[in-house]
């Protein structure tokens, strides 16, 4: 039986939908770190955004937002091709992503200081490994959120790290499988068992 995930998440004012990195470099086939199928999730994500807003839930859009040179990139000794460089096409939200703006909608840029910004809750210094909190937890607490629904890209990288942090911080955490895609299939199965172990649920 095929059931659309959008029918399985009930949004309410105590729920926050976190839309992770639906940016051209990940979601457009010509992006530098295109995640296979990343474009296909956009309409599903949009449906979640619509339903979340209709129910008075908080919506947070995150953007990977790197300086042109960072140890996060292969060019700086890291593991990733150059992607989501601030103020470039690749860092822009996908043009078909539904972007709504009001007092319950927030935008968060991560990795802006050259850190690895995998989780939307924490950035990590790629050399020292030191972690620092972003403003996301404060945003969600101020919004009265108890539950966090995570979607976007990529399942085995930023979606995973964001959901793990959300669970660690005590939010009831859900990942929408139809609204995410992994960089690799092996990464995906590893991510799912890690998430399951952390108490994260899937729809
Ligand atoms: C991401 C790799 C590098 C992501 C960000 O958004 O999943 N992946 N930087
Ligand atoms: Zn990145």
mmCIF file of C-alpha atoms and ligand atoms in Angstrom:
data_model
loop_
_atom_site.group_PDB
_atom_site.id
_atom_site.type_symbol
_atom_site.label_atom_id
_atom_site.label_comp_id
_atom_site.label_asym_id
_atom_site.label_seq_id
_atom_site.Cartn_x
_atom_site.Cartn_y
_atom_site.Cartn_z
ATOM 1 C CA UNK A 1 0.000 0.000 0.000
ATOM 2 C CA UNK A 2 1.284 3.428 -0.834
ATOM 3 C CA UNK A 3 0.418 6.142 1.592
ATOM 4 C CA UNK A 4 1.711 9.646 1.158
ATOM 5 C CA UNK A 5 3.747 10.780 4.121
ATOM 6 C CA UNK A 6 1.945 14.110 4.097
ATOM 7 C CA UNK A 7 -1.127 12.276 5.373
ATOM 8 C CA UNK A 8 0.723 10.796 8.291
ATOM 9 C CA UNK A 9 2.080 13.833 10.094
ATOM 10 C CA UNK A 10 -0.434 15.782 12.095
ATOM 11 C CA UNK A 11 0.756 19.348 12.483
ATOM 12 C CA UNK A 12 -0.208 21.561 15.401
ATOM 13 C CA UNK A 13 1.131 24.741 17.069
ATOM 14 C CA UNK A 14 3.560 22.704 19.201
ATOM 15 C CA UNK A 15 5.186 21.162 16.135
ATOM 16 C CA UNK A 16 8.044 22.645 14.156
ATOM 17 C CA UNK A 17 8.816 21.586 10.595
ATOM 18 C CA UNK A 18 12.530 21.915 9.825
ATOM 19 C CA UNK A 19 13.204 22.075 6.080
ATOM 20 C CA UNK A 20 16.873 21.198 5.763
ATOM 21 C CA UNK A 21 18.997 22.586 2.933
ATOM 22 C CA UNK A 22 16.599 22.386 -0.037
ATOM 23 C CA UNK A 23 19.153 24.368 -2.032
ATOM 24 C CA UNK A 24 20.187 24.236 -5.673
ATOM 25 C CA UNK A 25 23.525 22.523 -5.077
ATOM 26 C CA UNK A 26 21.709 19.591 -3.405
ATOM 27 C CA UNK A 27 18.322 19.641 -5.121
ATOM 28 C CA UNK A 28 19.044 20.638 -8.700
ATOM 29 C CA UNK A 29 20.534 17.998 -11.019
ATOM 30 C CA UNK A 30 23.189 20.495 -12.077
ATOM 31 C CA UNK A 31 24.106 21.332 -8.490
ATOM 32 C CA UNK A 32 27.655 20.532 -7.370
ATOM 33 C CA UNK A 33 26.540 18.082 -4.663
ATOM 34 C CA UNK A 34 23.283 16.944 -6.248
ATOM 35 C CA UNK A 35 21.551 14.338 -4.121
ATOM 36 C CA UNK A 36 19.854 11.860 -6.420
ATOM 37 C CA UNK A 37 16.106 12.499 -6.406
ATOM 38 C CA UNK A 38 16.575 15.743 -4.499
ATOM 39 C CA UNK A 39 14.361 17.571 -6.977
ATOM 40 C CA UNK A 40 11.576 14.986 -6.557
ATOM 41 C CA UNK A 41 11.085 15.791 -2.896
ATOM 42 C CA UNK A 42 10.300 19.465 -3.453
ATOM 43 C CA UNK A 43 6.532 19.009 -4.050
ATOM 44 C CA UNK A 44 6.317 16.686 -1.024
ATOM 45 C CA UNK A 45 8.159 19.184 1.156
ATOM 46 C CA UNK A 46 5.830 21.916 -0.113
ATOM 47 C CA UNK A 47 2.812 19.905 0.930
ATOM 48 C CA UNK A 48 4.248 19.596 4.439
ATOM 49 C CA UNK A 49 4.953 23.332 4.554
ATOM 50 C CA UNK A 50 1.357 24.080 3.527
ATOM 51 C CA UNK A 51 -0.098 21.741 6.102
ATOM 52 C CA UNK A 52 2.250 22.922 8.840
ATOM 53 C CA UNK A 53 1.323 26.549 8.224
ATOM 54 C CA UNK A 54 -2.385 25.782 8.074
ATOM 55 C CA UNK A 55 -2.129 24.142 11.498
ATOM 56 C CA UNK A 56 -0.173 27.005 13.080
ATOM 57 C CA UNK A 57 3.077 25.049 13.293
ATOM 58 C CA UNK A 58 6.474 26.728 13.159
ATOM 59 C CA UNK A 59 8.493 26.330 9.957
ATOM 60 C CA UNK A 60 12.273 26.697 9.819
ATOM 61 C CA UNK A 61 14.200 26.745 6.539
ATOM 62 C CA UNK A 62 17.904 26.018 6.834
ATOM 63 C CA UNK A 63 20.635 26.813 4.325
ATOM 64 C CA UNK A 64 24.152 25.445 4.161
ATOM 65 C CA UNK A 65 26.032 28.724 3.738
ATOM 66 C CA UNK A 66 29.755 28.345 3.269
ATOM 67 C CA UNK A 67 32.525 30.856 2.630
ATOM 68 C CA UNK A 68 34.363 30.249 -0.693
ATOM 69 C CA UNK A 69 37.248 28.605 1.148
ATOM 70 C CA UNK A 70 36.750 26.283 4.094
ATOM 71 C CA UNK A 71 38.245 23.045 5.446
ATOM 72 C CA UNK A 72 34.736 21.622 4.793
ATOM 73 C CA UNK A 73 35.610 21.456 1.057
ATOM 74 C CA UNK A 74 38.094 19.167 -0.729
ATOM 75 C CA UNK A 75 39.833 22.360 -1.832
ATOM 76 C CA UNK A 76 40.507 23.057 1.859
ATOM 77 C CA UNK A 77 41.456 19.512 2.819
ATOM 78 C CA UNK A 78 37.942 18.300 3.624
ATOM 79 C CA UNK A 79 35.637 15.746 2.034
ATOM 80 C CA UNK A 80 33.051 17.663 0.014
ATOM 81 C CA UNK A 81 33.126 19.301 -3.398
ATOM 82 C CA UNK A 82 32.648 23.048 -3.250
ATOM 83 C CA UNK A 83 28.926 23.645 -2.585
ATOM 84 C CA UNK A 84 26.498 26.199 -1.192
ATOM 85 C CA UNK A 85 28.954 29.048 -1.283
ATOM 86 C CA UNK A 86 27.203 32.058 0.252
ATOM 87 C CA UNK A 87 25.401 34.379 -2.161
ATOM 88 C CA UNK A 88 25.771 32.043 -5.137
ATOM 89 C CA UNK A 89 23.133 30.178 -7.164
ATOM 90 C CA UNK A 90 24.051 26.890 -5.495
ATOM 91 C CA UNK A 91 23.247 28.264 -2.058
ATOM 92 C CA UNK A 92 19.827 29.607 -3.037
ATOM 93 C CA UNK A 93 16.733 27.729 -1.986
ATOM 94 C CA UNK A 94 15.343 25.622 -4.843
ATOM 95 C CA UNK A 95 13.121 27.872 -6.997
ATOM 96 C CA UNK A 96 10.133 25.538 -6.624
ATOM 97 C CA UNK A 97 10.358 25.383 -2.846
ATOM 98 C CA UNK A 98 7.368 27.059 -1.261
ATOM 99 C CA UNK A 99 8.747 29.890 0.830
ATOM 100 C CA UNK A 100 6.309 31.497 3.205
ATOM 101 C CA UNK A 101 7.206 34.344 5.507
ATOM 102 C CA UNK A 102 5.505 35.344 8.717
ATOM 103 C CA UNK A 103 6.227 35.433 12.446
ATOM 104 C CA UNK A 104 6.147 31.633 12.752
ATOM 105 C CA UNK A 105 8.607 31.114 9.904
ATOM 106 C CA UNK A 106 12.365 31.314 10.422
ATOM 107 C CA UNK A 107 15.435 31.103 8.220
ATOM 108 C CA UNK A 108 18.727 29.749 9.467
ATOM 109 C CA UNK A 109 22.106 29.776 7.774
ATOM 110 C CA UNK A 110 24.722 27.310 8.985
ATOM 111 C CA UNK A 111 28.420 26.893 8.385
ATOM 112 C CA UNK A 112 28.805 30.630 7.760
ATOM 113 C CA UNK A 113 32.133 30.840 9.593
ATOM 114 C CA UNK A 114 33.737 27.964 7.683
ATOM 115 C CA UNK A 115 32.576 25.297 10.159
ATOM 116 C CA UNK A 116 30.950 21.984 9.232
ATOM 117 C CA UNK A 117 27.317 22.918 9.629
ATOM 118 C CA UNK A 118 25.782 19.463 9.437
ATOM 119 C CA UNK A 119 23.192 19.795 12.163
ATOM 120 C CA UNK A 120 20.925 22.808 12.130
ATOM 121 C CA UNK A 121 21.379 22.868 15.922
ATOM 122 C CA UNK A 122 25.172 22.791 16.104
ATOM 123 C CA UNK A 123 28.158 23.801 14.023
ATOM 124 C CA UNK A 124 31.471 22.003 14.350
ATOM 125 C CA UNK A 125 34.969 23.308 13.780
ATOM 126 C CA UNK A 126 36.378 20.885 11.166
ATOM 127 C CA UNK A 127 39.879 21.097 12.613
ATOM 128 C CA UNK A 128 39.346 21.188 16.382
ATOM 129 C CA UNK A 129 35.993 19.359 16.406
ATOM 130 C CA UNK A 130 34.654 21.965 18.846
ATOM 131 C CA UNK A 131 30.870 22.317 18.675
ATOM 132 C CA UNK A 132 28.797 25.400 19.120
ATOM 133 C CA UNK A 133 25.023 25.781 19.243
ATOM 134 C CA UNK A 134 23.150 27.707 16.550
ATOM 135 C CA UNK A 135 20.061 29.715 17.469
ATOM 136 C CA UNK A 136 17.707 26.914 16.413
ATOM 137 C CA UNK A 137 17.004 25.470 19.852
ATOM 138 C CA UNK A 138 16.153 28.955 21.168
ATOM 139 C CA UNK A 139 13.876 29.592 18.188
ATOM 140 C CA UNK A 140 12.007 26.341 18.792
ATOM 141 C CA UNK A 141 11.708 26.788 22.572
ATOM 142 C CA UNK A 142 10.476 30.362 22.101
ATOM 143 C CA UNK A 143 7.924 29.052 19.603
ATOM 144 C CA UNK A 144 6.696 26.517 22.162
ATOM 145 C CA UNK A 145 7.678 23.542 20.009
ATOM 146 C CA UNK A 146 7.711 20.081 21.583
ATOM 147 C CA UNK A 147 7.871 18.104 18.388
ATOM 148 C CA UNK A 148 10.266 18.469 15.471
ATOM 149 C CA UNK A 149 9.532 17.136 11.991
ATOM 150 C CA UNK A 150 12.607 16.998 9.777
ATOM 151 C CA UNK A 151 12.690 16.827 5.968
ATOM 152 C CA UNK A 152 15.043 17.960 3.195
ATOM 153 C CA UNK A 153 18.593 17.049 2.213
ATOM 154 C CA UNK A 154 20.550 15.005 2.696
ATOM 155 C CA UNK A 155 19.050 12.169 4.696
ATOM 156 C CA UNK A 156 22.380 10.649 5.741
ATOM 157 C CA UNK A 157 24.123 13.949 6.466
ATOM 158 C CA UNK A 158 22.303 17.101 7.549
ATOM 159 C CA UNK A 159 18.845 15.597 8.037
ATOM 160 C CA UNK A 160 20.352 12.851 10.196
ATOM 161 C CA UNK A 161 22.483 15.214 12.280
ATOM 162 C CA UNK A 162 19.608 17.636 12.750
ATOM 163 C CA UNK A 163 17.216 14.866 13.836
ATOM 164 C CA UNK A 164 19.803 13.342 16.212
ATOM 165 C CA UNK A 165 20.321 16.709 17.870
ATOM 166 C CA UNK A 166 16.581 17.341 18.084
ATOM 167 C CA UNK A 167 16.090 14.001 19.845
ATOM 168 C CA UNK A 168 19.072 14.648 22.135
ATOM 169 C CA UNK A 169 17.543 17.984 23.107
ATOM 170 C CA UNK A 170 14.330 16.240 24.108
ATOM 171 C CA UNK A 171 12.085 17.031 21.155
ATOM 172 C CA UNK A 172 9.756 14.320 19.960
ATOM 173 C CA UNK A 173 11.443 13.871 16.568
ATOM 174 C CA UNK A 174 10.085 12.599 13.263
ATOM 175 C CA UNK A 175 11.806 12.231 9.876
ATOM 176 C CA UNK A 176 9.616 12.274 6.775
ATOM 177 C CA UNK A 177 11.134 9.601 4.527
ATOM 178 C CA UNK A 178 9.232 10.673 1.411
ATOM 179 C CA UNK A 179 10.594 14.172 1.823
ATOM 180 C CA UNK A 180 14.286 13.350 2.052
ATOM 181 C CA UNK A 181 16.981 11.621 -0.056
ATOM 182 C CA UNK A 182 20.422 10.312 0.922
ATOM 183 C CA UNK A 183 23.823 10.963 -0.592
ATOM 184 C CA UNK A 184 24.338 7.178 -0.593
ATOM 185 C CA UNK A 185 22.196 4.109 0.047
ATOM 186 C CA UNK A 186 24.689 2.710 2.592
ATOM 187 C CA UNK A 187 24.620 6.062 4.318
ATOM 188 C CA UNK A 188 20.854 5.872 4.405
ATOM 189 C CA UNK A 189 20.614 2.501 6.134
ATOM 190 C CA UNK A 190 23.294 3.472 8.652
ATOM 191 C CA UNK A 191 21.494 6.748 9.292
ATOM 192 C CA UNK A 192 18.163 5.038 9.823
ATOM 193 C CA UNK A 193 19.487 2.620 12.406
ATOM 194 C CA UNK A 194 21.295 5.429 14.210
ATOM 195 C CA UNK A 195 18.135 7.507 14.195
ATOM 196 C CA UNK A 196 15.965 4.633 15.344
ATOM 197 C CA UNK A 197 18.361 3.975 18.225
ATOM 198 C CA UNK A 198 18.106 7.617 19.233
ATOM 199 C CA UNK A 199 14.324 7.328 19.427
ATOM 200 C CA UNK A 200 13.565 9.179 16.212
ATOM 201 C CA UNK A 201 10.484 7.917 14.379
ATOM 202 C CA UNK A 202 9.784 7.837 10.645
ATOM 203 C CA UNK A 203 6.752 8.459 8.548
HETATM 204 C C1 LIG B 1 25.309 18.551 3.527
HETATM 205 C C2 LIG B 1 27.266 17.586 2.835
HETATM 206 C C3 LIG B 1 27.952 18.745 3.107
HETATM 207 C C4 LIG B 1 23.830 18.427 3.725
HETATM 208 C C5 LIG B 1 25.991 19.711 3.812
HETATM 209 O O1 LIG B 1 23.124 19.450 3.724
HETATM 210 O O2 LIG B 1 23.349 17.294 3.888
HETATM 211 N N1 LIG B 1 25.962 17.495 3.048
HETATM 212 N N2 LIG B 1 27.300 19.788 3.603
HETATM 213 ZN ZN1 LIG B 2 28.151 21.754 3.477
#
